CSV table of C-alpha atoms and ligand atoms in Angstrom, one decimal:
chain,number,residue,atom,x,y,z
A,1149,MET,CA,0.0,0.0,0.0
A,1150,PRO,CA,1.3,3.5,-0.9
A,1151,LEU,CA,1.8,6.4,1.5
A,1152,ARG,CA,-1.5,8.0,2.4
A,1153,PHE,CA,-2.9,10.6,4.7
A,1154,SER,CA,-6.3,11.7,6.1
A,1155,ASN,CA,-7.0,15.0,4.3
A,1156,THR,CA,-9.1,17.3,6.5
A,1157,LEU,CA,-10.2,19.2,3.4
A,1158,THR,CA,-11.8,16.1,1.7
A,1159,HIS,CA,-12.4,14.0,4.8
A,1160,GLN,CA,-10.9,11.2,2.9
A,1161,VAL,CA,-7.7,9.1,3.3
A,1162,GLU,CA,-5.8,9.9,0.1
A,1163,GLU,CA,-2.6,8.6,-1.5
A,1164,PHE,CA,0.1,11.1,-1.2
A,1165,ALA,CA,2.8,12.2,-3.7
A,1166,PRO,CA,4.1,15.8,-4.3
A,1167,ALA,CA,2.7,17.5,-7.3
A,1168,ARG,CA,6.0,18.5,-8.8
A,1169,GLU,CA,9.7,17.2,-9.0
A,1170,ASN,CA,9.6,14.8,-6.1
A,1171,THR,CA,9.8,17.7,-3.7
A,1172,VAL,CA,7.2,18.1,-1.0
A,1173,ARG,CA,6.2,21.8,-0.6
A,1174,MET,CA,5.0,21.9,3.0
A,1175,TYR,CA,3.9,24.7,5.3
A,1176,THR,CA,3.3,24.2,9.1
A,1177,CYS,CA,2.1,26.8,11.5
A,1178,GLY,CA,4.8,27.7,13.9
A,1179,PRO,CA,4.9,29.1,17.4
A,1180,THR,CA,3.8,32.5,18.7
A,1181,VAL,CA,6.8,33.6,20.6
A,1182,TYR,CA,5.3,35.3,23.6
A,1183,SER,CA,6.2,32.7,26.2
A,1184,PHE,CA,7.8,29.2,26.6
A,1185,ALA,CA,6.0,26.7,24.4
A,1186,HIS,CA,4.0,24.0,26.3
A,1187,ILE,CA,3.9,20.3,25.7
A,1188,GLY,CA,0.5,20.7,23.8
A,1189,ASN,CA,2.4,22.8,21.3
A,1190,PHE,CA,5.2,20.3,21.2
A,1191,ARG,CA,2.7,17.5,20.2
A,1192,SER,CA,2.1,19.4,16.9
A,1193,PHE,CA,5.9,20.1,16.5
A,1194,THR,CA,6.7,16.4,17.1
A,1195,PHE,CA,4.1,15.5,14.5
A,1196,TYR,CA,5.6,17.8,11.9
A,1197,ASP,CA,9.0,16.1,12.7
A,1198,ILE,CA,7.7,12.5,12.3
A,1199,LEU,CA,5.9,13.6,9.1
A,1200,ARG,CA,9.1,15.2,7.7
A,1201,ARG,CA,11.2,12.1,8.4
A,1202,TRP,CA,8.6,9.7,7.0
A,1203,LEU,CA,8.0,11.7,3.9
A,1204,ARG,CA,11.8,11.4,3.2
A,1205,LEU,CA,12.1,7.8,4.2
A,1206,SER,CA,8.9,6.3,2.7
A,1207,GLY,CA,8.7,8.2,-0.5
A,1208,GLY,CA,12.2,9.3,-1.0
A,1209,PHE,CA,10.9,12.8,-1.3
A,1210,LYS,CA,12.9,15.9,-0.9
A,1211,LEU,CA,11.4,18.5,1.4
A,1212,ASP,CA,10.8,22.1,1.1
A,1213,HIS,CA,9.2,22.9,4.5
A,1214,VAL,CA,8.5,26.4,5.6
A,1215,MET,CA,7.4,27.3,9.2
A,1216,ASN,CA,6.6,30.7,10.4
A,1217,ILE,CA,7.6,32.4,13.7
A,1218,THR,CA,4.7,34.6,14.8
A,1219,ASP,CA,6.6,37.6,16.4
A,1220,VAL,CA,3.8,40.1,16.3
A,1221,ASP,CA,0.3,39.6,17.6
A,1222,ASP,CA,-2.1,40.9,20.3
A,1223,LYS,CA,-0.4,38.9,23.2
A,1224,ILE,CA,3.1,39.8,22.2
A,1225,ILE,CA,2.3,43.6,21.9
A,1226,ARG,CA,0.5,43.5,25.2
A,1227,ASN,CA,3.4,41.8,27.0
A,1228,ALA,CA,6.2,43.8,25.3
A,1229,VAL,CA,4.4,47.1,26.1
A,1230,ALA,CA,4.0,45.9,29.7
A,1231,GLU,CA,7.7,45.0,30.0
A,1232,LYS,CA,8.7,48.3,28.2
A,1233,LYS,CA,10.6,46.3,25.6
A,1234,SER,CA,10.7,46.5,21.8
A,1235,LEU,CA,8.9,43.6,20.0
A,1236,ALA,CA,12.2,42.4,18.7
A,1237,ASP,CA,13.8,42.3,22.1
A,1238,TYR,CA,10.8,40.7,23.7
A,1239,THR,CA,10.4,37.9,21.1
A,1240,ALA,CA,14.1,37.1,20.6
A,1241,GLU,CA,14.3,35.4,24.0
A,1242,TYR,CA,11.3,33.1,23.4
A,1243,GLU,CA,12.3,32.3,19.8
A,1244,LYS,CA,15.7,31.2,21.2
A,1245,ALA,CA,14.1,29.2,23.9
A,1246,PHE,CA,11.7,27.5,21.3
A,1247,LEU,CA,14.6,26.5,19.1
A,1248,GLU,CA,16.5,25.2,22.0
A,1249,ASP,CA,13.5,23.2,23.1
A,1250,CYS,CA,13.2,21.8,19.5
A,1251,ASP,CA,16.8,20.7,19.6
A,1252,THR,CA,16.2,19.0,23.0
A,1253,LEU,CA,13.4,17.0,21.5
A,1254,ARG,CA,15.5,16.3,18.3
A,1255,LEU,CA,13.0,18.0,16.1
A,1256,GLU,CA,14.4,18.7,12.6
A,1257,ARG,CA,14.5,22.3,11.5
A,1258,PRO,CA,12.3,23.1,8.6
A,1259,GLU,CA,14.2,24.2,5.5
A,1260,LYS,CA,13.0,27.7,6.1
A,1261,LEU,CA,11.9,29.5,9.3
A,1262,VAL,CA,10.4,32.8,8.5
A,1263,ARG,CA,9.5,35.7,10.9
A,1264,ALA,CA,6.3,37.6,10.3
A,1265,THR,CA,7.9,41.0,11.0
A,1266,GLU,CA,10.4,40.4,8.2
A,1267,HIS,CA,7.6,40.2,5.7
A,1268,ILE,CA,5.5,43.2,6.5
A,1269,PRO,CA,5.8,44.9,2.9
A,1270,GLU,CA,4.8,41.7,1.2
A,1271,MET,CA,1.7,41.3,3.6
A,1272,ALA,CA,0.7,44.9,2.9
A,1273,ALA,CA,1.1,44.3,-0.8
A,1274,ALA,CA,-1.1,41.2,-0.5
A,1275,ILE,CA,-3.8,43.1,1.4
A,1276,GLN,CA,-3.7,45.8,-1.3
A,1277,LYS,CA,-4.3,43.2,-3.9
A,1278,LEU,CA,-7.2,41.8,-1.9
A,1279,ALA,CA,-8.6,45.4,-1.6
A,1280,ASP,CA,-8.2,45.8,-5.5
A,1281,LYS,CA,-10.3,42.7,-5.9
A,1282,THR,CA,-13.0,44.1,-3.5
A,1283,TYR,CA,-12.5,41.4,-0.8
A,1284,THR,CA,-11.9,44.1,2.0
A,1285,TYR,CA,-13.4,47.0,3.6
A,1286,GLU,CA,-12.0,49.6,6.0
A,1287,ASN,CA,-13.2,50.7,9.4
A,1288,GLU,CA,-11.4,53.2,11.6
A,1289,GLY,CA,-8.1,52.6,9.9
A,1290,SER,CA,-8.2,48.8,10.1
A,1291,ILE,CA,-8.9,46.6,7.1
A,1292,TYR,CA,-11.2,43.6,7.2
A,1293,TYR,CA,-11.7,40.6,4.9
A,1294,ARG,CA,-15.3,40.4,3.7
A,1295,ILE,CA,-16.1,36.7,3.9
A,1296,SER,CA,-19.4,37.0,2.1
A,1297,LYS,CA,-17.2,37.5,-1.1
A,1298,PHE,CA,-15.8,34.0,-0.6
A,1299,PRO,CA,-18.7,31.5,-0.9
A,1300,GLU,CA,-16.5,28.5,-0.1
A,1301,TYR,CA,-15.7,29.9,3.3
A,1302,GLY,CA,-16.2,26.9,5.8
A,1303,LYS,CA,-15.0,24.1,3.3
A,1304,LEU,CA,-12.1,23.1,5.5
A,1305,SER,CA,-14.0,23.0,8.8
A,1306,HIS,CA,-17.0,21.5,6.9
A,1307,SER,CA,-19.2,24.2,8.4
A,1308,ASP,CA,-22.1,25.9,6.8
A,1309,PHE,CA,-21.7,29.6,7.6
A,1310,SER,CA,-24.2,30.8,4.8
A,1311,GLY,CA,-26.6,32.1,7.3
A,1312,MET,CA,-24.1,34.2,9.4
A,1313,ARG,CA,-22.6,36.6,7.0
A,1314,SER,CA,-23.9,39.8,8.6
A,1315,GLY,CA,-20.8,41.9,8.2
A,1316,ALA,CA,-20.0,41.4,11.9
A,1317,ARG,CA,-16.3,42.0,12.4
A,1318,VAL,CA,-13.8,40.7,14.8
A,1319,ASP,CA,-10.5,42.5,15.7
A,1320,VAL,CA,-8.7,39.8,17.7
A,1321,ASP,CA,-6.4,37.3,15.9
A,1322,GLU,CA,-7.9,34.3,17.7
A,1323,TYR,CA,-11.6,33.8,18.3
A,1324,GLU,CA,-13.2,30.6,19.4
A,1325,LYS,CA,-16.9,30.9,18.6
A,1326,ALA,CA,-17.8,28.8,15.6
A,1327,ASP,CA,-19.5,31.6,13.7
A,1328,ALA,CA,-18.0,33.3,10.8
A,1329,ARG,CA,-16.8,36.8,11.2
A,1330,ASP,CA,-15.1,39.3,8.9
A,1331,PHE,CA,-11.6,39.0,10.2
A,1332,VAL,CA,-8.9,41.7,10.4
A,1333,LEU,CA,-6.2,41.9,7.8
A,1334,TRP,CA,-4.5,45.1,8.9
A,1335,LYS,CA,-4.9,46.5,12.4
A,1336,ALA,CA,-4.7,50.2,13.1
A,1337,PRO,CA,-2.5,50.9,16.1
A,1338,LYS,CA,-4.0,51.7,19.4
A,1339,GLU,CA,-2.3,54.3,21.7
A,1340,GLY,CA,1.2,53.3,22.6
A,1341,GLU,CA,1.3,50.3,20.3
A,1342,PRO,CA,4.1,49.6,17.8
A,1343,PHE,CA,3.2,49.9,14.1
A,1344,TRP,CA,4.6,49.9,10.6
A,1345,ASN,CA,4.0,52.6,8.0
A,1346,THR,CA,2.9,51.1,4.7
A,1347,GLY,CA,0.7,52.2,1.8
A,1348,LEU,CA,-2.2,50.9,3.9
A,1349,GLY,CA,-1.5,53.5,6.6
A,1350,PRO,CA,0.1,52.8,10.0
A,1351,GLY,CA,-0.7,49.5,11.5
A,1352,ARG,CA,0.4,45.9,11.6
A,1353,PRO,CA,-0.8,42.7,10.0
A,1354,GLY,CA,-3.4,40.3,11.5
A,1355,TRP,CA,-2.2,36.9,12.4
A,1356,HIS,CA,-3.9,35.0,9.5
A,1357,ILE,CA,-2.4,36.9,6.6
A,1358,GLU,CA,1.1,36.1,7.6
A,1359,CYS,CA,0.8,32.5,6.8
A,1360,SER,CA,-1.0,32.9,3.6
A,1361,VAL,CA,1.5,35.4,2.3
A,1362,MET,CA,4.7,33.6,3.5
A,1363,ALA,CA,3.6,30.2,2.3
A,1364,ILE,CA,2.9,31.5,-1.2
A,1365,GLN,CA,6.1,33.5,-1.3
A,1366,TYR,CA,8.3,30.6,-0.5
A,1367,LEU,CA,6.4,27.6,-1.8
A,1368,GLY,CA,4.2,28.8,-4.6
A,1369,GLU,CA,0.4,29.2,-5.0
A,1370,THR,CA,-0.5,25.6,-4.3
A,1371,LEU,CA,1.1,23.7,-1.5
A,1372,ASP,CA,1.4,19.9,-1.3
A,1373,ILE,CA,0.8,19.9,2.5
A,1374,HIS,CA,-0.4,22.4,5.0
A,1375,ALA,CA,-0.4,21.1,8.7
A,1376,GLY,CA,-1.2,22.3,12.1
A,1377,GLY,CA,-2.9,21.5,15.3
A,1378,ILE,CA,-6.6,20.8,15.1
A,1379,ASP,CA,-7.5,24.0,17.0
A,1380,LEU,CA,-6.2,25.9,13.9
A,1381,ILE,CA,-8.8,24.5,11.5
A,1382,PHE,CA,-11.2,27.3,12.4
A,1383,PRO,CA,-10.8,30.2,12.2
A,1384,HIS,CA,-7.0,30.3,11.3
A,1385,HIS,CA,-6.8,27.9,8.4
A,1386,GLU,CA,-10.3,28.7,7.1
A,1387,ASN,CA,-9.1,32.3,7.0
A,1388,GLU,CA,-5.7,31.3,5.3
A,1389,ILE,CA,-7.7,29.6,2.6
A,1390,ALA,CA,-10.0,32.5,2.1
A,1391,GLN,CA,-7.1,35.0,1.7
A,1392,ALA,CA,-4.8,32.8,-0.4
A,1393,GLU,CA,-7.5,31.5,-2.8
A,1394,ALA,CA,-8.8,35.1,-3.3
A,1395,LEU,CA,-5.3,36.2,-4.1
A,1396,THR,CA,-4.4,33.4,-6.6
A,1397,GLY,CA,-7.7,31.8,-7.7
A,1398,LYS,CA,-6.0,28.5,-7.1
A,1399,PRO,CA,-6.4,25.8,-4.4
A,1400,PHE,CA,-4.2,26.8,-1.5
A,1401,SER,CA,-3.1,23.3,-0.4
A,1402,ARG,CA,-3.8,19.9,-1.8
A,1403,PHE,CA,-3.6,18.2,1.6
A,1404,TRP,CA,-4.5,19.5,5.0
A,1405,LEU,CA,-3.2,17.6,8.0
A,1406,HIS,CA,-4.3,18.3,11.6
A,1407,SER,CA,-2.9,16.8,14.9
A,1408,GLU,CA,-5.4,16.2,17.7
A,1409,PHE,CA,-5.4,17.7,21.2
A,1410,LEU,CA,-3.2,16.9,24.0
A,1411,LEU,CA,-4.8,16.3,27.5
A,1412,VAL,CA,-2.8,16.2,30.7
A,1413,GLU,CA,-3.9,13.5,33.1
A,1414,GLY,CA,-7.1,13.4,31.3
A,1415,GLN,CA,-7.9,17.1,31.4
A,1416,LYS,CA,-7.5,20.1,29.2
A,1417,MET,CA,-4.3,21.9,30.1
A,1418,SER,CA,-4.9,25.1,31.9
A,1419,LYS,CA,-2.9,27.3,34.4
A,1420,SER,CA,-5.7,27.2,36.9
A,1421,LEU,CA,-5.8,23.4,37.1
A,1422,GLY,CA,-2.1,23.3,37.7
A,1423,ASN,CA,-1.5,20.8,34.9
A,1424,PHE,CA,0.1,23.3,32.5
A,1425,PHE,CA,3.6,22.3,31.6
A,1426,THR,CA,6.3,23.6,29.4
A,1427,LEU,CA,8.9,21.2,28.2
A,1428,ARG,CA,11.3,22.8,30.7
A,1429,ASP,CA,9.0,22.1,33.6
A,1430,ILE,CA,9.0,18.4,32.8
A,1431,LEU,CA,12.7,18.0,32.2
A,1432,ALA,CA,13.3,19.9,35.5
A,1433,GLN,CA,11.5,16.9,37.2
A,1434,GLY,CA,14.3,14.6,35.9
A,1435,TYR,CA,12.5,13.1,32.9
A,1436,GLN,CA,14.6,12.4,29.8
A,1437,PRO,CA,13.8,14.4,26.7
A,1438,GLU,CA,13.8,11.1,24.8
A,1439,ALA,CA,10.9,9.9,26.9
A,1440,VAL,CA,8.9,13.1,26.2
A,1441,ARG,CA,9.6,12.7,22.5
A,1442,TYR,CA,8.7,9.0,22.5
A,1443,LEU,CA,5.4,9.7,24.4
A,1444,LEU,CA,4.4,12.6,22.0
A,1445,ALA,CA,5.2,10.4,19.0
A,1446,SER,CA,3.7,7.2,20.2
A,1447,VAL,CA,0.0,8.1,19.8
A,1448,PRO,CA,-1.0,8.5,16.2
A,1449,TYR,CA,-1.4,12.2,15.4
A,1450,ARG,CA,-5.1,12.0,14.7
A,1451,LYS,CA,-5.9,10.6,18.1
A,1452,ALA,CA,-6.1,12.7,21.3
A,1453,LEU,CA,-3.1,12.1,23.5
A,1454,ASN,CA,-3.4,11.9,27.2
A,1455,PHE,CA,-0.1,13.0,28.6
A,1456,THR,CA,0.5,11.4,32.0
A,1457,PHE,CA,3.5,11.1,34.2
A,1458,ASP,CA,2.8,7.3,34.3
A,1459,GLY,CA,2.9,7.4,30.5
A,1460,LEU,CA,6.2,9.2,30.6
A,1461,LYS,CA,7.7,6.6,32.9
A,1462,SER,CA,6.5,3.8,30.7
A,1463,ALA,CA,8.0,5.6,27.7
A,1464,ALA,CA,11.3,5.7,29.5
A,1465,THR,CA,11.0,1.9,30.2
A,1466,SER,CA,10.2,1.2,26.5
A,1467,ILE,CA,13.3,3.1,25.4
A,1468,GLU,CA,15.4,1.3,27.9
A,1469,ARG,CA,14.1,-2.0,26.6
A,1470,LEU,CA,15.1,-1.1,23.1
A,1471,ARG,CA,18.5,0.2,24.2
A,1472,ASN,CA,19.2,-3.1,26.1
A,1473,TYR,CA,18.2,-5.1,23.1
A,1474,LYS,CA,20.5,-3.1,20.8
A,1475,LEU,CA,23.3,-3.5,23.3
A,1476,ARG,CA,22.7,-7.2,23.4
A,1477,LEU,CA,22.8,-7.5,19.6
A,1478,GLU,CA,26.0,-5.5,19.5
A,1479,THR,CA,27.9,-7.4,22.3
A,1480,ALA,CA,26.5,-10.9,22.8
A,1481,LYS,CA,27.9,-14.0,21.0
A,1482,PHE,CA,25.3,-15.8,18.8
A,1483,PRO,CA,25.6,-19.3,17.4
A,1484,GLU,CA,26.2,-20.1,13.7
A,1485,ARG,CA,23.0,-21.8,12.8
A,1486,GLU,CA,20.1,-22.0,10.3
A,1487,ALA,CA,18.6,-18.5,9.9
A,1488,ASP,CA,15.8,-18.6,7.4
A,1489,ALA,CA,13.0,-18.4,9.8
A,1490,VAL,CA,14.5,-15.5,11.8
A,1491,LEU,CA,15.4,-13.6,8.7
A,1492,ALA,CA,11.8,-14.0,7.4
A,1493,ARG,CA,10.5,-12.8,10.8
A,1494,THR,CA,12.8,-9.7,10.7
A,1495,LYS,CA,11.6,-8.9,7.2
A,1496,LYS,CA,8.0,-9.2,8.3
A,1497,ALA,CA,8.5,-6.8,11.3
A,1498,LEU,CA,10.2,-4.3,8.8
A,1499,ASP,CA,7.3,-4.6,6.4
A,1500,GLU,CA,4.8,-4.1,9.3
A,1501,PHE,CA,6.7,-1.0,10.5
A,1502,ASN,CA,6.8,0.6,7.1
A,1503,ALA,CA,3.2,-0.3,6.3
A,1504,SER,CA,1.9,1.2,9.6
A,1505,LEU,CA,3.6,4.6,9.0
A,1506,ASP,CA,2.5,4.6,5.4
A,1507,ASP,CA,-1.1,4.2,6.8
A,1508,ASP,CA,-1.5,7.8,7.9
A,1509,LEU,CA,1.5,7.7,10.2
A,1510,ASN,CA,0.1,5.0,12.5
A,1511,THR,CA,3.0,5.3,15.0
A,1512,ALA,CA,1.3,3.1,17.7
A,1513,GLN,CA,1.1,0.2,15.2
A,1514,ALA,CA,4.7,0.8,14.0
A,1515,LEU,CA,5.9,0.6,17.6
A,1516,ALA,CA,3.9,-2.6,18.2
A,1517,ALA,CA,5.5,-4.2,15.2
A,1518,VAL,CA,9.0,-3.5,16.7
A,1519,PHE,CA,8.2,-4.5,20.2
A,1520,GLU,CA,6.6,-7.8,19.2
A,1521,TYR,CA,9.7,-8.6,17.2
A,1522,VAL,CA,12.0,-7.6,20.1
A,1523,ARG,CA,10.0,-9.8,22.5
A,1524,GLU,CA,10.1,-12.9,20.3
A,1525,THR,CA,13.8,-12.6,19.4
A,1526,ASN,CA,14.8,-11.9,23.0
A,1527,THR,CA,13.2,-15.2,23.9
A,1528,GLN,CA,15.2,-16.9,21.1
A,1529,MET,CA,18.3,-15.4,22.3
A,1530,ASP,CA,17.7,-16.7,25.8
A,1531,ALA,CA,17.2,-20.1,24.4
A,1532,GLY,CA,20.5,-19.8,22.3
A,1533,GLU,CA,18.4,-20.0,19.1
A,1534,PHE,CA,19.0,-16.6,17.6
A,1535,PRO,CA,21.6,-17.0,14.8
A,1536,ALA,CA,24.6,-14.7,14.4
A,1537,VAL,CA,23.7,-14.0,10.8
A,1538,ALA,CA,20.4,-12.4,11.9
A,1539,VAL,CA,22.2,-9.7,14.0
A,1540,ALA,CA,22.8,-7.2,11.1
A,1541,PRO,CA,19.2,-7.3,9.9
A,1542,ALA,CA,17.9,-6.9,13.4
A,1543,LEU,CA,20.2,-3.9,13.9
A,1544,ALA,CA,18.9,-2.6,10.6
A,1545,LEU,CA,15.4,-2.8,11.8
A,1546,LEU,CA,16.3,-0.8,14.9
A,1547,GLU,CA,18.0,1.7,12.8
A,1548,ARG,CA,15.0,2.2,10.6
A,1549,PHE,CA,12.9,2.6,13.8
A,1550,ASP,CA,15.3,5.1,15.2
A,1551,SER,CA,15.5,7.2,12.0
A,1552,VAL,CA,11.9,8.0,12.6
A,1553,PHE,CA,11.6,7.9,16.4
A,1554,ASP,CA,15.1,9.0,17.3
A,1555,VAL,CA,15.2,8.0,20.9
A,1556,LEU,CA,17.9,5.3,21.2
A,1557,LYS,CA,20.9,7.6,21.7
A,1558,PRO,CA,20.8,8.9,25.3
A,1559,THR,CA,21.0,12.7,25.6
A,1560,ALA,CA,24.5,13.5,27.0
A,1561,LYS,CA,24.3,15.2,30.4
A,1562,GLU,CA,26.3,18.3,30.8
A,1563,GLY,CA,29.9,17.5,31.7
A,1564,ALA,CA,29.3,13.8,30.9
A,1565,LEU,CA,32.1,11.5,29.9
A,1566,THR,CA,32.5,10.9,26.2
A,1567,ASP,CA,32.3,7.3,24.9
A,1568,ALA,CA,36.1,7.4,24.3
A,1569,GLN,CA,36.7,8.5,27.9
A,1570,VAL,CA,34.4,5.7,29.2
A,1571,GLU,CA,36.3,3.1,27.1
A,1572,GLU,CA,39.5,4.4,28.5
A,1573,LYS,CA,38.3,4.1,32.1
A,1574,ILE,CA,37.1,0.5,31.3
A,1575,ALA,CA,40.6,-0.3,29.9
A,1576,GLU,CA,42.1,1.0,33.0
A,1577,ARG,CA,39.8,-1.1,35.2
A,1578,ILE,CA,40.8,-4.2,33.2
A,1579,ARG,CA,44.5,-3.5,33.8
A,1580,ALA,CA,43.8,-3.0,37.5
A,1581,LYS,CA,42.0,-6.4,37.6
A,1582,LYS,CA,44.8,-8.1,35.8
A,1583,ALA,CA,47.2,-6.6,38.4
A,1584,LYS,CA,45.0,-8.0,41.1
A,1585,ASP,CA,44.2,-4.4,42.2
A,1586,PHE,CA,40.6,-5.2,43.1
A,1587,ALA,CA,40.2,-2.0,45.2
A,1588,GLY,CA,41.3,0.0,42.2
A,1589,SER,CA,39.0,-1.8,39.9
A,1590,ASP,CA,36.0,-1.3,42.3
A,1591,ARG,CA,36.9,2.4,42.6
A,1592,ILE,CA,36.8,2.8,38.8
A,1593,ARG,CA,33.5,1.0,38.6
A,1594,GLN,CA,32.1,3.4,41.3
A,1595,GLU,CA,33.5,6.4,39.6
A,1596,LEU,CA,31.8,5.5,36.4
A,1597,LEU,CA,28.6,4.7,38.2
A,1598,ASP,CA,28.6,8.2,39.8
A,1599,GLN,CA,28.8,9.5,36.2
A,1600,GLY,CA,25.7,7.4,35.2
A,1601,ILE,CA,27.7,4.7,33.5
A,1602,VAL,CA,26.7,1.1,34.3
A,1603,LEU,CA,29.2,-1.6,33.7
A,1604,GLU,CA,28.1,-5.2,33.2
A,1605,ASP,CA,30.6,-8.1,33.2
A,1606,THR,CA,29.4,-10.8,30.8
A,1607,LYS,CA,31.0,-14.0,29.5
A,1608,ASP,CA,31.7,-12.0,26.3
A,1609,GLY,CA,33.4,-9.2,28.1
A,1610,VAL,CA,32.4,-5.9,29.7
A,1611,ARG,CA,29.3,-4.1,28.4
A,1612,TRP,CA,28.5,-0.6,29.5
A,1613,LYS,CA,25.5,1.8,29.1
A,1614,ARG,CA,24.4,5.1,30.3
A,1615,LYS,CA,21.7,5.2,32.9
B,322,ZN,ZN1,-0.8,29.6,10.2
């Protein structure tokens, strides 16, 4: 079965291939840099990462992926004014923190990260073009999109807004009520607010226009994939479509992919419930970033994810099991024996892994394929039945797994010993043992343990791993 995704626009699962030249032109909605991103945000960003990796691995596609950084909006302006900082100074700190958090979670960078404030003239030009086509009207210096001019409004959220086009306007960038309002394209500045001078008069762009304009500028009039969190379907993505398609007369994106909500301990995250966590909050409690990544990736993106601390612990256990298995493959001695059945079993696990991810990124099923294989072959190893010739294919399966999930290599702790330094210590300990210096040997073992390095003496020699 070929690679396929569930397309929000059509409500169908559809085969995916890029429209042109084997390159996927993809736009994903990025962070609004007004505070630290929370784990709900990182669910979407982890989904983008898995999507990127699988597009490359499954289809052999090249990627041209653009993500925006929203560095001007209501909340940013409010906070920057309150802290008496320029927008640039205020947002720089949170943009930096966001990118650090992405690195911590091993999220690949899109090919282009684009800041809204660096594209104001292009946005003003697009709004002027919409005005020329009579999609806009002005009120008190602000410019609004007239949604009654765009009869297809509602096609992404599959809502019928036909009875609600009363010319009601909304000034804020985000609004939750499921009624259609003429939304703001260009906002006149209020007293004390920062603004740009353009041909449209003083002001700043609304949130929605930035994505349409930057997506078209960098990726062309029709994208292959536009992705985001499910909360962006309405109004944000509906508005992006209205703007982009009014500008170009072409479909804005062929595929629309949306990741579901994240709950924390079964509840919606909120500051008042005390279940609101940034990535930094969680890591400060001693959890490994790989466990967070694993948990966020393990539930298929179209299912709600319940983030619990028990779940995080079992994610860590799952990773540990795979690391131990890999270490066993790399260090144990296996018999030379008939291998056809094991090789066929390995091929089956690999096929299941690939087929699961091709099926709309079913990560849970892909993981199940790997774990079932690990369980069976561990049992064979215990019984001395796992053949030496099956080691390389088993490691290749793990490598395939890790090129998507990327959790096997432990994150080095600050000041941690390098692999070479650990090997050197182990060699020193072997020399001490040979010289019957058992106190010295024990001391080295303890020193390594203090650094989180666990030694295991096996009949095949010393194995080590990081805790
Ligand atoms: Zn967007």
